[in-house]
mmCIF file of C-alpha atoms in Angstrom:
data_model
loop_
_atom_site.group_PDB
_atom_site.id
_atom_site.type_symbol
_atom_site.label_atom_id
_atom_site.label_comp_id
_atom_site.label_asym_id
_atom_site.label_seq_id
_atom_site.Cartn_x
_atom_site.Cartn_y
_atom_site.Cartn_z
ATOM 1 C CA MET A 1 109.020 102.351 105.552
ATOM 2 C CA ARG A 2 111.277 104.968 103.980
ATOM 3 C CA ASP A 3 108.697 105.743 101.259
ATOM 4 C CA LEU A 4 105.925 105.825 103.851
ATOM 5 C CA ALA A 5 107.771 108.490 105.841
ATOM 6 C CA ALA A 6 108.692 110.349 102.643
ATOM 7 C CA GLY A 7 105.020 110.595 101.686
ATOM 8 C CA MET A 8 104.203 112.182 105.046
ATOM 9 C CA ARG A 9 107.056 114.648 104.600
ATOM 10 C CA TYR A 10 105.652 115.768 101.245
ATOM 11 C CA LEU A 11 102.388 116.664 102.952
ATOM 12 C CA GLY A 12 104.317 118.776 105.455
ATOM 13 C CA LYS A 13 106.349 120.406 102.673
ATOM 14 C CA GLY A 14 103.189 121.386 100.840
ATOM 15 C CA GLN A 15 101.664 122.974 103.923
ATOM 16 C CA ARG A 16 104.879 124.881 104.608
ATOM 17 C CA TRP A 17 104.931 126.130 101.017
ATOM 18 C CA VAL A 18 101.438 127.645 101.227
ATOM 19 C CA ALA A 19 102.250 129.038 104.683
ATOM 20 C CA ARG A 20 105.125 130.978 103.094
ATOM 21 C CA HIS A 21 102.886 132.100 100.211
ATOM 22 C CA GLY A 22 99.740 133.234 102.005
ATOM 23 C CA ARG A 23 98.148 134.781 98.907
ATOM 24 C CA TRP A 24 98.180 131.417 97.117
ATOM 25 C CA TRP A 25 96.748 129.689 100.186
ATOM 26 C CA GLY A 26 93.780 132.057 100.161
ATOM 27 C CA PHE A 27 93.473 131.630 96.403
ATOM 28 C CA GLY A 28 93.194 127.839 96.836
ATOM 29 C CA LEU A 29 90.516 128.089 99.549
ATOM 30 C CA ILE A 30 87.806 129.369 97.194
ATOM 31 C CA PRO A 31 86.884 126.097 95.397
ATOM 32 C CA ALA A 32 87.239 124.098 98.624
ATOM 33 C CA LEU A 33 84.706 126.345 100.379
ATOM 34 C CA ILE A 34 82.207 125.902 97.541
ATOM 35 C CA ALA A 35 82.599 122.109 97.671
ATOM 36 C CA LEU A 36 82.264 122.101 101.472
ATOM 37 C CA VAL A 37 78.806 123.687 101.305
ATOM 38 C CA LEU A 38 77.643 121.087 98.776
ATOM 39 C CA TYR A 39 78.937 118.128 100.786
ATOM 40 C CA ALA A 40 77.586 119.405 104.085
ATOM 41 C CA ALA A 41 74.102 119.420 102.558
ATOM 42 C CA VAL A 42 74.475 115.874 101.158
ATOM 43 C CA LEU A 43 75.796 114.393 104.435
ATOM 44 C CA THR A 44 73.007 116.077 106.398
ATOM 45 C CA VAL A 45 70.414 114.428 104.164
ATOM 46 C CA LEU A 46 72.175 111.070 104.541
ATOM 47 C CA ALA A 47 72.161 111.353 108.345
ATOM 48 C CA LEU A 48 68.449 112.211 108.413
ATOM 49 C CA TRP A 49 67.414 109.356 106.107
ATOM 50 C CA SER A 50 69.907 106.658 107.161
ATOM 51 C CA GLY A 51 67.369 104.924 109.443
ATOM 52 C CA ASP A 52 64.802 104.637 106.653
ATOM 53 C CA ILE A 53 67.470 103.404 104.255
ATOM 54 C CA ALA A 54 68.508 100.715 106.757
ATOM 55 C CA ALA A 55 64.886 99.532 107.153
ATOM 56 C CA TRP A 56 64.418 99.433 103.382
ATOM 57 C CA ALA A 57 67.668 97.486 102.856
ATOM 58 C CA THR A 58 66.958 94.867 105.576
ATOM 59 C CA PRO A 59 63.301 93.784 105.123
ATOM 60 C CA PHE A 60 64.193 90.282 106.340
ATOM 61 C CA ALA A 61 64.742 91.708 109.839
ATOM 62 C CA ASP A 62 61.217 93.137 110.184
ATOM 63 C CA ASP A 63 60.081 90.176 112.269
ATOM 64 C CA TRP A 64 63.215 89.972 114.405
ATOM 65 C CA GLY A 65 62.821 90.622 118.075
ATOM 66 C CA SER A 66 64.759 92.972 120.283
ATOM 67 C CA PRO A 67 67.701 93.558 120.451
ATOM 68 C CA TRP A 68 68.750 91.803 117.216
ATOM 69 C CA GLN A 69 66.778 93.983 114.835
ATOM 70 C CA GLY A 70 68.081 97.201 116.366
ATOM 71 C CA LEU A 71 71.633 95.819 116.509
ATOM 72 C CA LEU A 72 71.637 94.789 112.836
ATOM 73 C CA ARG A 73 70.169 98.037 111.601
ATOM 74 C CA GLY A 74 72.368 100.064 113.904
ATOM 75 C CA VAL A 75 75.455 98.401 112.406
ATOM 76 C CA PHE A 76 74.045 99.022 108.925
ATOM 77 C CA VAL A 77 73.494 102.719 109.671
ATOM 78 C CA ALA A 78 76.995 103.061 111.115
ATOM 79 C CA LEU A 79 78.570 101.367 108.090
ATOM 80 C CA LEU A 80 76.390 103.377 105.703
ATOM 81 C CA PHE A 81 77.395 106.682 107.259
ATOM 82 C CA ALA A 82 81.056 105.616 107.508
ATOM 83 C CA GLY A 83 80.953 104.640 103.843
ATOM 84 C CA GLY A 84 79.342 107.953 103.002
ATOM 85 C CA LEU A 85 82.073 109.800 104.876
ATOM 86 C CA MET A 86 84.773 107.763 103.120
ATOM 87 C CA LEU A 87 83.171 108.387 99.739
ATOM 88 C CA SER A 88 82.840 112.068 100.522
ATOM 89 C CA VAL A 89 86.547 112.271 101.332
ATOM 90 C CA LEU A 90 87.426 110.718 97.980
ATOM 91 C CA THR A 91 84.896 112.615 95.912
ATOM 92 C CA PHE A 92 85.467 115.878 97.810
ATOM 93 C CA THR A 93 88.936 116.105 96.336
ATOM 94 C CA ALA A 94 87.738 115.190 92.838
ATOM 95 C CA VAL A 95 84.833 117.659 92.929
ATOM 96 C CA THR A 96 86.990 120.397 94.436
ATOM 97 C CA LEU A 97 89.621 119.873 91.760
ATOM 98 C CA LEU A 98 86.927 120.067 89.071
ATOM 99 C CA ILE A 99 85.447 123.250 90.521
ATOM 100 C CA GLY A 100 88.853 124.790 91.050
ATOM 101 C CA ASP A 101 90.730 123.464 88.025
ATOM 102 C CA PRO A 102 92.019 126.915 86.970
ATOM 103 C CA PHE A 103 92.821 127.777 90.614
ATOM 104 C CA TYR A 104 94.825 124.641 91.382
ATOM 105 C CA GLU A 105 96.521 124.585 87.983
ATOM 106 C CA SER A 106 97.896 128.058 88.691
ATOM 107 C CA LEU A 107 98.875 127.048 92.232
ATOM 108 C CA SER A 108 100.669 123.925 91.013
ATOM 109 C CA GLU A 109 102.522 125.878 88.309
ATOM 110 C CA LYS A 110 103.678 128.410 90.905
ATOM 111 C CA VAL A 111 105.000 125.606 93.123
ATOM 112 C CA GLU A 112 106.975 124.128 90.223
ATOM 113 C CA GLU A 113 108.356 127.512 89.197
ATOM 114 C CA SER A 114 109.561 128.066 92.758
ATOM 115 C CA GLU A 115 111.400 124.732 92.536
ATOM 116 C CA GLY A 116 113.249 125.715 89.370
ATOM 117 C CA HIS A 117 111.349 124.523 86.298
ATOM 118 C CA CYS A 118 107.701 124.116 85.337
ATOM 119 C CA PRO A 119 106.924 121.918 82.319
ATOM 120 C CA PRO A 120 104.650 123.646 79.804
ATOM 121 C CA SER A 121 100.992 122.704 79.853
ATOM 122 C CA PRO A 122 99.409 121.025 76.809
ATOM 123 C CA ASP A 123 97.913 123.514 74.374
ATOM 124 C CA ARG A 124 94.252 122.701 75.009
ATOM 125 C CA PRO A 125 91.200 124.885 75.709
ATOM 126 C CA LEU A 126 89.860 125.070 79.261
ATOM 127 C CA TRP A 127 86.696 123.066 78.514
ATOM 128 C CA GLN A 128 88.800 120.191 77.204
ATOM 129 C CA GLU A 129 91.021 120.251 80.304
ATOM 130 C CA ILE A 130 87.922 120.070 82.524
ATOM 131 C CA TRP A 131 86.465 117.227 80.444
ATOM 132 C CA ILE A 132 89.712 115.229 80.724
ATOM 133 C CA ALA A 133 89.821 115.850 84.488
ATOM 134 C CA LEU A 134 86.184 114.712 84.841
ATOM 135 C CA ARG A 135 86.756 111.583 82.768
ATOM 136 C CA ASP A 136 89.894 110.671 84.726
ATOM 137 C CA SER A 137 88.166 111.297 88.061
ATOM 138 C CA VAL A 138 85.303 108.968 87.110
ATOM 139 C CA HIS A 139 87.848 106.308 86.104
ATOM 140 C CA VAL A 140 89.603 106.590 89.478
ATOM 141 C CA LEU A 141 86.365 106.705 91.477
ATOM 142 C CA LEU A 142 85.028 103.558 89.786
ATOM 143 C CA ARG A 143 88.186 101.731 90.813
ATOM 144 C CA ALA A 144 87.901 103.096 94.339
ATOM 145 C CA ALA A 145 84.208 102.127 94.477
ATOM 146 C CA GLY A 146 85.104 98.509 93.636
ATOM 147 C CA PHE A 147 87.410 98.373 96.648
ATOM 148 C CA GLY A 148 84.809 100.189 98.734
ATOM 149 C CA ILE A 149 82.099 97.613 98.011
ATOM 150 C CA LEU A 150 84.464 94.767 98.896
ATOM 151 C CA LEU A 151 85.515 96.427 102.152
ATOM 152 C CA PHE A 152 81.890 97.240 102.990
ATOM 153 C CA ALA A 153 80.981 93.553 102.664
ATOM 154 C CA LEU A 154 83.986 92.505 104.755
ATOM 155 C CA GLY A 155 82.878 94.956 107.420
ATOM 156 C CA PHE A 156 80.166 92.471 108.493
ATOM 157 C CA VAL A 157 82.782 89.818 109.334
ATOM 158 C CA PRO A 158 83.072 89.596 113.150
ATOM 159 C CA PHE A 159 86.238 91.102 114.654
ATOM 160 C CA LEU A 160 87.905 91.450 111.217
ATOM 161 C CA GLY A 161 85.296 93.971 110.116
ATOM 162 C CA GLN A 162 85.875 96.129 113.189
ATOM 163 C CA THR A 163 89.697 96.084 113.258
ATOM 164 C CA VAL A 164 91.547 95.187 110.076
ATOM 165 C CA VAL A 165 89.004 96.355 107.481
ATOM 166 C CA PRO A 166 88.836 100.000 108.667
ATOM 167 C CA ALA A 167 92.647 100.242 108.664
ATOM 168 C CA VAL A 168 92.859 98.766 105.154
ATOM 169 C CA GLY A 169 90.047 101.068 104.062
ATOM 170 C CA PHE A 170 91.939 104.171 105.168
ATOM 171 C CA CYS A 171 95.055 103.016 103.298
ATOM 172 C CA VAL A 172 93.075 102.296 100.113
ATOM 173 C CA SER A 173 91.349 105.674 100.379
ATOM 174 C CA GLY A 174 94.725 107.329 100.933
ATOM 175 C CA PHE A 175 96.145 105.759 97.781
ATOM 176 C CA PHE A 176 93.260 106.894 95.575
ATOM 177 C CA LEU A 177 93.244 110.331 97.184
ATOM 178 C CA THR A 178 96.912 110.667 96.200
ATOM 179 C CA VAL A 179 95.949 109.705 92.650
ATOM 180 C CA GLU A 180 93.421 112.543 92.604
ATOM 181 C CA LEU A 181 95.723 115.148 94.156
ATOM 182 C CA THR A 182 98.642 114.357 91.858
ATOM 183 C CA SER A 183 96.401 114.554 88.792
ATOM 184 C CA VAL A 184 96.927 118.330 88.548
ATOM 185 C CA ALA A 185 100.695 118.062 88.012
ATOM 186 C CA LEU A 186 100.531 114.802 86.046
ATOM 187 C CA GLN A 187 97.841 116.067 83.689
ATOM 188 C CA ARG A 188 100.052 119.059 82.915
ATOM 189 C CA ARG A 189 102.707 116.557 81.830
ATOM 190 C CA ASP A 190 100.053 114.934 79.611
ATOM 191 C CA ILE A 191 100.406 111.580 81.411
ATOM 192 C CA PRO A 192 97.219 109.477 80.952
ATOM 193 C CA VAL A 193 95.356 108.212 83.992
ATOM 194 C CA ARG A 194 96.350 104.559 83.503
ATOM 195 C CA GLU A 195 100.007 105.554 83.451
ATOM 196 C CA ARG A 196 99.475 107.653 86.600
ATOM 197 C CA LEU A 197 98.058 104.621 88.376
ATOM 198 C CA ARG A 198 101.014 102.549 87.210
ATOM 199 C CA LEU A 199 103.497 105.112 88.512
ATOM 200 C CA LEU A 200 101.862 105.283 91.934
ATOM 201 C CA ARG A 201 101.385 101.515 92.180
ATOM 202 C CA GLY A 202 105.139 101.252 91.750
ATOM 203 C CA ARG A 203 105.523 103.452 94.865
ATOM 204 C CA LYS A 204 102.526 102.321 96.924
ATOM 205 C CA ALA A 205 104.103 103.185 100.275
ATOM 206 C CA LEU A 206 104.853 106.722 99.067
ATOM 207 C CA ALA A 207 101.263 107.203 97.868
ATOM 208 C CA VAL A 208 99.758 105.714 101.037
ATOM 209 C CA GLY A 209 102.100 107.730 103.264
ATOM 210 C CA PHE A 210 100.966 110.935 101.591
ATOM 211 C CA GLY A 211 97.264 110.217 101.170
ATOM 212 C CA THR A 212 96.288 108.397 104.371
ATOM 213 C CA PRO A 213 97.066 111.318 106.730
ATOM 214 C CA VAL A 214 95.087 113.549 104.365
ATOM 215 C CA VAL A 215 92.108 111.165 104.582
ATOM 216 C CA LEU A 216 92.229 111.167 108.389
ATOM 217 C CA LEU A 217 92.580 114.951 108.563
ATOM 218 C CA PHE A 218 89.799 115.485 106.038
ATOM 219 C CA LEU A 219 87.410 113.654 108.382
ATOM 220 C CA ILE A 220 87.689 116.585 110.804
ATOM 221 C CA PRO A 221 85.099 119.245 109.917
ATOM 222 C CA PHE A 222 86.481 122.212 107.952
ATOM 223 C CA VAL A 223 90.046 120.845 107.997
ATOM 224 C CA ALA A 224 89.704 119.695 104.386
ATOM 225 C CA VAL A 225 89.111 123.281 103.304
ATOM 226 C CA VAL A 226 92.119 124.624 105.196
ATOM 227 C CA LEU A 227 94.512 121.877 104.063
ATOM 228 C CA MET A 228 93.410 121.554 100.431
ATOM 229 C CA PRO A 229 95.808 124.168 98.958
ATOM 230 C CA GLY A 230 98.739 122.643 100.848
ATOM 231 C CA ALA A 231 97.710 119.149 99.776
ATOM 232 C CA VAL A 232 97.831 120.220 96.116
ATOM 233 C CA ALA A 233 101.222 121.867 96.676
ATOM 234 C CA GLY A 234 102.579 118.763 98.423
ATOM 235 C CA ALA A 235 101.261 116.495 95.666
ATOM 236 C CA THR A 236 103.025 118.684 93.091
ATOM 237 C CA LEU A 237 106.321 118.319 94.961
ATOM 238 C CA LEU A 238 105.750 114.561 95.150
ATOM 239 C CA VAL A 239 105.158 114.376 91.383
ATOM 240 C CA ARG A 240 108.401 116.250 90.665
ATOM 241 C CA ASP A 241 110.386 113.527 92.405
ATOM 242 C CA LEU A 242 108.180 110.701 91.144
ATOM 243 C CA VAL A 243 108.804 111.506 87.479
ATOM 244 C CA ALA A 244 112.221 113.150 87.872
ATOM 245 C CA ASP A 245 114.009 110.347 86.034
ATOM 246 C CA GLU A 246 111.552 110.454 83.119
ATOM 247 C CA GLU A 247 111.613 114.191 82.510
ATOM 248 C CA GLU A 248 114.208 115.908 80.384
ATOM 249 C CA PRO A 249 116.041 118.818 82.020
ATOM 250 C CA PRO A 250 115.438 122.274 80.553
ATOM 251 C CA ALA A 251 117.611 123.114 77.568
ATOM 252 C CA PRO A 252 120.668 125.214 78.625
ATOM 253 C CA ASP A 253 120.301 127.626 75.719
ATOM 254 C CA ARG A 254 116.663 128.299 76.692
ATOM 255 C CA ASP A 255 117.669 129.160 80.254
ATOM 256 C CA ALA A 256 120.565 131.300 79.043
ATOM 257 C CA ALA A 257 118.290 133.162 76.629
ATOM 258 C CA ALA A 258 115.815 133.796 79.436
ATOM 259 C CA ALA A 259 118.680 135.319 81.449
ATOM 260 C CA GLY A 260 119.548 137.619 78.545
ATOM 261 C CA HIS A 261 122.773 135.827 77.575
ATOM 262 C CA ASP A 262 123.551 134.073 74.336
ATOM 263 C CA PRO A 263 126.023 131.256 75.050
ATOM 264 C CA ALA A 264 127.352 131.469 71.508
ATOM 265 C CA ALA A 265 127.837 135.218 71.554
ATOM 266 C CA GLY A 266 131.455 136.257 71.994
ATOM 267 C CA ALA A 267 132.749 132.688 71.825
ATOM 268 C CA ALA A 268 135.972 132.328 69.913
ATOM 269 C CA TYR A 269 135.852 130.597 66.585
ATOM 270 C CA GLY A 270 136.445 126.921 67.125
ATOM 271 C CA GLN A 271 135.824 127.139 70.874
ATOM 272 C CA PRO A 272 132.933 125.433 72.712
ATOM 273 C CA GLY A 273 129.792 127.451 72.275
ATOM 274 C CA ALA A 274 130.662 128.777 68.826
ATOM 275 C CA PRO A 275 128.018 127.637 66.330
ATOM 276 C CA TYR A 276 130.531 126.525 63.721
ATOM 277 C CA ALA A 277 132.443 124.417 66.178
ATOM 278 C CA GLN A 278 129.775 121.740 66.101
ATOM 279 C CA PRO A 279 129.435 119.242 63.257
ATOM 280 C CA GLY A 280 126.447 119.974 61.054
ATOM 281 C CA ALA A 281 125.687 123.289 62.773
ATOM 282 C CA PRO A 282 123.168 125.494 60.988
ATOM 283 C CA GLY A 283 124.984 127.764 58.597
ATOM 284 C CA GLY A 284 128.133 125.634 58.717
ATOM 285 C CA PHE A 285 129.617 123.449 56.029
ATOM 286 C CA GLY A 286 128.644 119.951 57.175
ATOM 287 C CA ALA A 287 131.519 118.705 59.329
ATOM 288 C CA ALA A 288 133.041 121.394 61.519
ATOM 289 C CA PRO A 289 136.365 122.823 60.337
ATOM 290 C CA ALA A 290 139.334 122.510 62.625
ATOM 291 C CA PRO A 291 140.266 125.673 64.504
ATOM 292 C CA TYR A 292 142.767 127.901 62.719
ATOM 293 C CA PRO A 293 146.228 127.737 64.234
ATOM 294 C CA ALA A 294 147.582 130.727 66.070
ATOM 295 C CA ASN A 295 150.361 131.282 63.524
ATOM 296 C CA GLN A 296 148.012 131.496 60.562
ATOM 297 C CA GLY A 297 149.734 132.510 57.304
ATOM 298 C CA GLN A 298 153.154 131.123 58.296
ATOM 299 C CA PRO A 299 154.675 127.936 56.919
ATOM 300 C CA GLN A 300 153.601 124.936 58.917
ATOM 301 C CA ALA A 301 155.839 122.037 59.892
ATOM 302 C CA PRO A 302 154.762 118.787 58.258
ATOM 303 C CA GLN A 303 152.699 116.597 60.530
ATOM 304 C CA ARG A 304 154.630 113.531 61.570
ATOM 305 C CA TYR A 305 153.012 110.221 62.387
ATOM 306 C CA PRO A 306 154.514 107.953 65.004
ATOM 307 C CA ARG A 307 156.936 105.434 63.614
ATOM 308 C CA PRO A 308 155.485 101.914 63.916
ATOM 309 C CA GLN A 309 157.289 99.585 66.240
ATOM 310 C CA SER A 310 158.384 96.192 65.135
ATOM 311 C CA GLY A 311 157.626 93.087 66.995
ATOM 312 C CA PRO A 312 154.768 90.734 67.579
ATOM 313 C CA GLY A 313 151.372 92.412 67.501
ATOM 314 C CA SER A 314 152.803 95.636 66.090
ATOM 315 C CA SER A 315 151.463 97.480 63.072
ATOM 316 C CA ALA A 316 154.740 97.322 61.165
ATOM 317 C CA ALA A 317 153.434 94.661 58.837
ATOM 318 C CA ARG A 318 150.332 96.686 57.997
ATOM 319 C CA PRO A 319 150.158 98.483 54.656
ATOM 320 C CA PRO A 320 150.725 102.256 54.766
ATOM 321 C CA ALA A 321 147.038 102.902 53.913
ATOM 322 C CA ALA A 322 146.072 101.523 57.293
ATOM 323 C CA TRP A 323 148.243 104.012 59.220
#
């Protein structure tokens, strides 16, 4: 339950982030608006032709009398349109991310920079980044489609299909939607899609808690467009905590150099931060020399070793070479 609530909080954090950075919210709306127009056209066609599709898919009911034929085909139309809506929610995110890959990559980087450190992106051309995103999206959608077909079939089971199956369907859709939304930040870390699925399967409640509210909100017309930038920002924040233990912190010298300070500059010879104080430092002489004493040039007192104590277990019986 703690992960479930944490996932919901990440969604709220992402929306608050874009609310504080209005320019980036508007920047992230552009690809979502383009995708909305495309999906509105497809769903309109599905609604107009759903009756004909139901008649084509159930030829065995042509001779059924009233009301059984209408009831069967009415249930088929309802399930078909519900499945279309569910598929549109899943694919809307994937298509929007493909259309807006440069937009959401920049948005995600800005979120990470505001949190302290943004890992560098792989050195790949834009066309290759889009191809990888397309390939990964197809991989995720095929997995989601397998669950969708199973849930669609279970939807015809009396009572179970009208109560439990829709709830499970929203949770499954929420999980895969989280996989899609986190792909922006995880792809920047060069984590392959199978590893992404493994990471999120290890925190299923976190993924479901984040993605399921997004699925439900995306069912409301135009809400998907408004919430998409915040969903990407929230998914980026989720990824930072999800892989926090596997990422190396930024090197201190890199941060110091960015601030205009050289940690080794001005450090006393032999003190921490001096380059020669470390064994094998570049420009040194292999092992680091011991710091010069303060009274350099004066006679030094001979170094005395502790006198061994006699008795059982003592080192008195050891040869001098072992001291």
